[in-house]
Amino acid sequence: MHQGTTLPQKMTSSATIKRSEIRSNIRAARRNISPQQQACFGQQACAHMLTKLEELKVKRLALYLTNDGELDTQPLIEALWQNGIEVYLPRLHPFSQGNLLFLAYRSNTSLVQNSLKIWEPKLDITQMILPHQLDVIVTPLVAFDEAGNRMGMGGGFYDRTLMNWERMGSPLPIGYAHDCQQVNRLPCEHWDIPLPMIITPTKTWKF
């Protein structure tokens, strides 16, 4: 499967498609990307992201560990460490359901698997940072459209985290995705937070 392959018409043309259908179809498309392509795309997207982060003079950045066919973040993580940029990972809040905490991530950080089967840092409040103290949050997504609308997994974790980012002035959310995750138009809900920028292996989208 080529990264720029046009998605089936039912995935791109109708605003009436159920959100669950879009999630199912695009997650399947991501999983069909071969390990060799994943490695290539991860390096390409990493190069685009590093260029942008240098322009923004980013010092603290949160991102996620790749899961379920997502664009590989490991090349980016290693490059950030090498460039002296502080890296943070999300973890589910232990007391506030539906919210995220962000903890420092280093090569020796202990990870545990959460209830969603995603790896996250072991809880240590000494390693925690508040979202507005981050310069950038690299956000996972299932799908995005040509207006910068983002569709996540449906839990609303990042929508809650980013709901005040424009008023606070930080952190800047940047989407990170395969090219095949782009559709013409997403059916959006009022709580969905659009992204000002999305980086894929072939393009930097600005909205």
Coordinates of C-alpha atoms in Angstrom, one line a residue:
M1 CA 0.0 0.0 0.0
H2 CA 1.5 3.3 -1.0
Q3 CA 1.3 6.1 1.5
G4 CA -0.4 8.5 -0.9
T5 CA -3.0 6.0 -2.1
T6 CA -6.4 7.5 -2.5
L7 CA -8.9 6.2 0.1
P8 CA -12.0 4.4 -1.1
Q9 CA -14.7 6.8 -2.2
K10 CA -16.9 6.0 0.8
M11 CA -14.2 7.2 3.1
T12 CA -13.7 10.6 1.5
S13 CA -16.9 11.9 -0.2
S14 CA -19.8 11.7 2.3
A15 CA -20.2 13.9 5.4
T16 CA -22.8 11.5 6.6
I17 CA -20.5 8.6 7.2
K18 CA -20.6 7.5 10.8
R19 CA -17.6 8.4 12.8
S20 CA -17.2 4.8 13.8
E21 CA -16.9 3.7 10.1
I22 CA -14.2 6.3 9.5
R23 CA -12.3 5.1 12.5
S24 CA -12.6 1.4 11.5
N25 CA -11.6 2.0 7.9
I26 CA -8.6 4.2 8.6
R27 CA -7.3 2.1 11.4
A28 CA -7.4 -0.9 9.0
A29 CA -5.5 1.2 6.4
R30 CA -2.8 2.1 8.9
R31 CA -2.4 -1.5 9.9
N32 CA -1.8 -2.5 6.3
I33 CA 1.3 -0.4 6.0
S34 CA 4.3 -2.7 5.9
P35 CA 7.1 -2.5 8.5
Q36 CA 9.5 -1.3 5.8
Q37 CA 7.1 1.5 4.8
Q38 CA 6.5 2.4 8.5
A39 CA 10.2 2.8 9.0
C40 CA 10.5 5.0 5.9
F41 CA 7.5 7.1 6.7
G42 CA 8.6 7.6 10.3
Q43 CA 12.0 9.0 9.2
Q44 CA 10.4 11.3 6.7
A45 CA 7.8 12.7 9.1
C46 CA 10.6 13.1 11.8
A47 CA 12.6 15.3 9.4
H48 CA 9.6 17.5 8.7
M49 CA 8.8 17.8 12.4
L50 CA 12.4 18.6 13.4
T51 CA 12.4 21.5 10.9
K52 CA 9.3 22.9 12.4
L53 CA 10.4 22.5 16.0
E54 CA 13.6 24.3 15.2
E55 CA 11.7 27.2 13.8
L56 CA 9.5 27.3 16.9
K57 CA 12.5 27.0 19.2
V58 CA 10.8 24.2 21.2
K59 CA 12.3 23.1 24.5
R60 CA 9.6 20.9 26.0
L61 CA 7.4 18.6 23.9
A62 CA 4.9 15.9 24.6
L63 CA 4.1 13.1 22.2
Y64 CA 2.9 9.5 22.4
L65 CA 4.2 6.0 21.9
T66 CA 3.1 4.4 18.6
N67 CA 0.2 2.0 18.8
D68 CA -2.2 0.3 16.4
G69 CA -0.4 1.2 13.1
E70 CA 0.2 4.9 14.0
L71 CA 3.0 6.8 12.4
D72 CA 6.2 5.6 14.2
T73 CA 7.3 8.2 16.8
Q74 CA 10.5 6.4 17.9
P75 CA 12.7 8.1 15.3
L76 CA 11.4 11.5 16.5
I77 CA 11.8 10.6 20.2
E78 CA 15.5 9.7 19.7
A79 CA 16.1 12.8 17.6
L80 CA 14.6 15.0 20.3
W81 CA 16.8 13.4 23.0
Q82 CA 19.8 14.0 20.8
N83 CA 18.8 17.6 20.3
G84 CA 18.4 18.3 24.1
I85 CA 14.6 18.7 23.8
E86 CA 12.7 17.5 26.9
V87 CA 10.3 14.7 26.0
Y88 CA 7.0 14.0 27.9
L89 CA 4.5 11.2 27.5
P90 CA 0.8 11.2 28.4
R91 CA -0.7 8.8 31.0
L92 CA -4.3 8.4 32.1
H93 CA -5.1 10.5 35.1
P94 CA -5.6 8.1 38.1
F95 CA -8.3 10.2 39.7
S96 CA -9.9 12.4 37.0
Q97 CA -11.5 10.1 34.5
G98 CA -11.0 11.1 30.9
N99 CA -8.0 13.4 31.5
L100 CA -4.3 13.1 30.9
L101 CA -1.2 13.7 32.9
F102 CA 2.2 14.3 31.2
L103 CA 5.4 12.8 32.7
A104 CA 9.0 13.1 31.6
Y105 CA 10.2 10.4 29.3
R106 CA 13.9 9.3 29.2
S107 CA 15.6 6.2 28.0
N108 CA 15.4 4.7 31.5
T109 CA 11.8 5.7 32.3
S110 CA 9.7 2.8 33.6
L111 CA 6.6 2.1 31.5
V112 CA 3.4 0.3 32.4
Q113 CA 0.5 -0.8 30.2
N114 CA -2.7 1.1 31.0
S115 CA -6.4 -0.1 30.7
L116 CA -6.4 0.8 27.0
K117 CA -3.3 -1.5 26.4
I118 CA -1.1 1.6 25.7
W119 CA 2.3 2.0 27.3
E120 CA 2.7 5.0 29.6
P121 CA 5.1 6.2 32.3
K122 CA 4.8 4.8 35.7
L123 CA 3.2 7.5 37.9
D124 CA 5.8 9.7 39.6
I125 CA 4.6 13.2 40.4
T126 CA 8.2 14.5 40.5
Q127 CA 8.3 13.9 36.8
M128 CA 5.1 15.6 36.0
I129 CA 4.6 18.8 34.0
L130 CA 1.4 20.9 33.5
P131 CA 0.1 21.1 29.9
H132 CA 0.6 24.8 29.6
Q133 CA 4.3 24.4 30.5
L134 CA 4.8 22.4 27.3
D135 CA 5.7 24.2 24.1
V136 CA 4.1 21.6 21.8
I137 CA 1.9 18.5 22.2
V138 CA 2.2 16.2 19.2
T139 CA -1.2 14.7 19.1
P140 CA -2.2 11.2 17.8
L141 CA -5.3 11.0 15.6
V142 CA -7.2 8.5 13.6
A143 CA -8.3 10.9 10.8
F144 CA -8.0 14.5 9.7
D145 CA -9.5 16.6 7.0
E146 CA -8.5 19.5 4.8
A147 CA -9.7 22.1 7.4
G148 CA -7.6 20.7 10.2
N149 CA -10.4 18.9 12.0
R150 CA -9.1 15.9 14.0
M151 CA -10.8 12.7 14.9
G152 CA -9.3 10.7 17.7
M153 CA -10.2 7.4 19.2
G154 CA -13.4 8.8 20.8
G155 CA -12.3 9.2 24.4
G156 CA -11.9 12.9 24.2
F157 CA -8.6 12.9 26.1
Y158 CA -6.8 15.4 23.8
D159 CA -9.9 17.5 23.3
R160 CA -10.0 18.1 27.0
T161 CA -6.3 18.7 27.3
L162 CA -6.3 21.2 24.4
M163 CA -9.6 23.0 25.0
N164 CA -7.9 26.2 26.3
W165 CA -4.7 26.1 24.4
E166 CA -5.5 29.2 22.3
R167 CA -6.5 31.3 25.3
M168 CA -3.5 30.1 27.3
G169 CA -1.1 30.5 24.3
S170 CA 0.3 27.0 24.9
P171 CA 0.9 24.2 24.2
L172 CA 0.8 24.3 20.4
P173 CA -0.9 21.1 19.2
I174 CA 0.6 19.5 16.1
G175 CA -1.0 16.5 14.6
Y176 CA 1.2 13.6 13.4
A177 CA -0.2 11.1 11.0
H178 CA 0.1 9.0 7.9
D179 CA -1.0 10.6 4.6
C180 CA -3.6 7.9 4.2
Q181 CA -5.4 9.3 7.3
Q182 CA -6.5 12.4 5.5
V183 CA -10.1 12.6 4.3
N184 CA -12.0 15.4 2.5
R185 CA -14.3 16.2 5.4
L186 CA -15.0 14.9 8.8
P187 CA -18.3 14.9 10.6
C188 CA -17.4 17.0 13.7
E189 CA -18.8 17.4 17.1
H190 CA -18.9 20.7 19.1
W191 CA -16.2 19.5 21.5
D192 CA -13.7 18.5 18.8
I193 CA -10.6 20.7 18.9
P194 CA -9.2 21.5 15.4
L195 CA -5.5 21.5 14.9
P196 CA -3.5 24.5 13.5
M197 CA -0.9 22.1 12.0
I198 CA -0.5 18.5 11.0
I199 CA 2.6 16.8 9.8
T200 CA 2.7 13.7 7.6
P201 CA 5.6 12.0 5.8
T202 CA 5.0 14.1 2.7
K203 CA 3.5 17.4 3.8
T204 CA 3.2 20.0 6.6
W205 CA -0.4 21.1 6.7
K206 CA -1.1 24.6 8.2
F207 CA -4.6 25.8 8.9

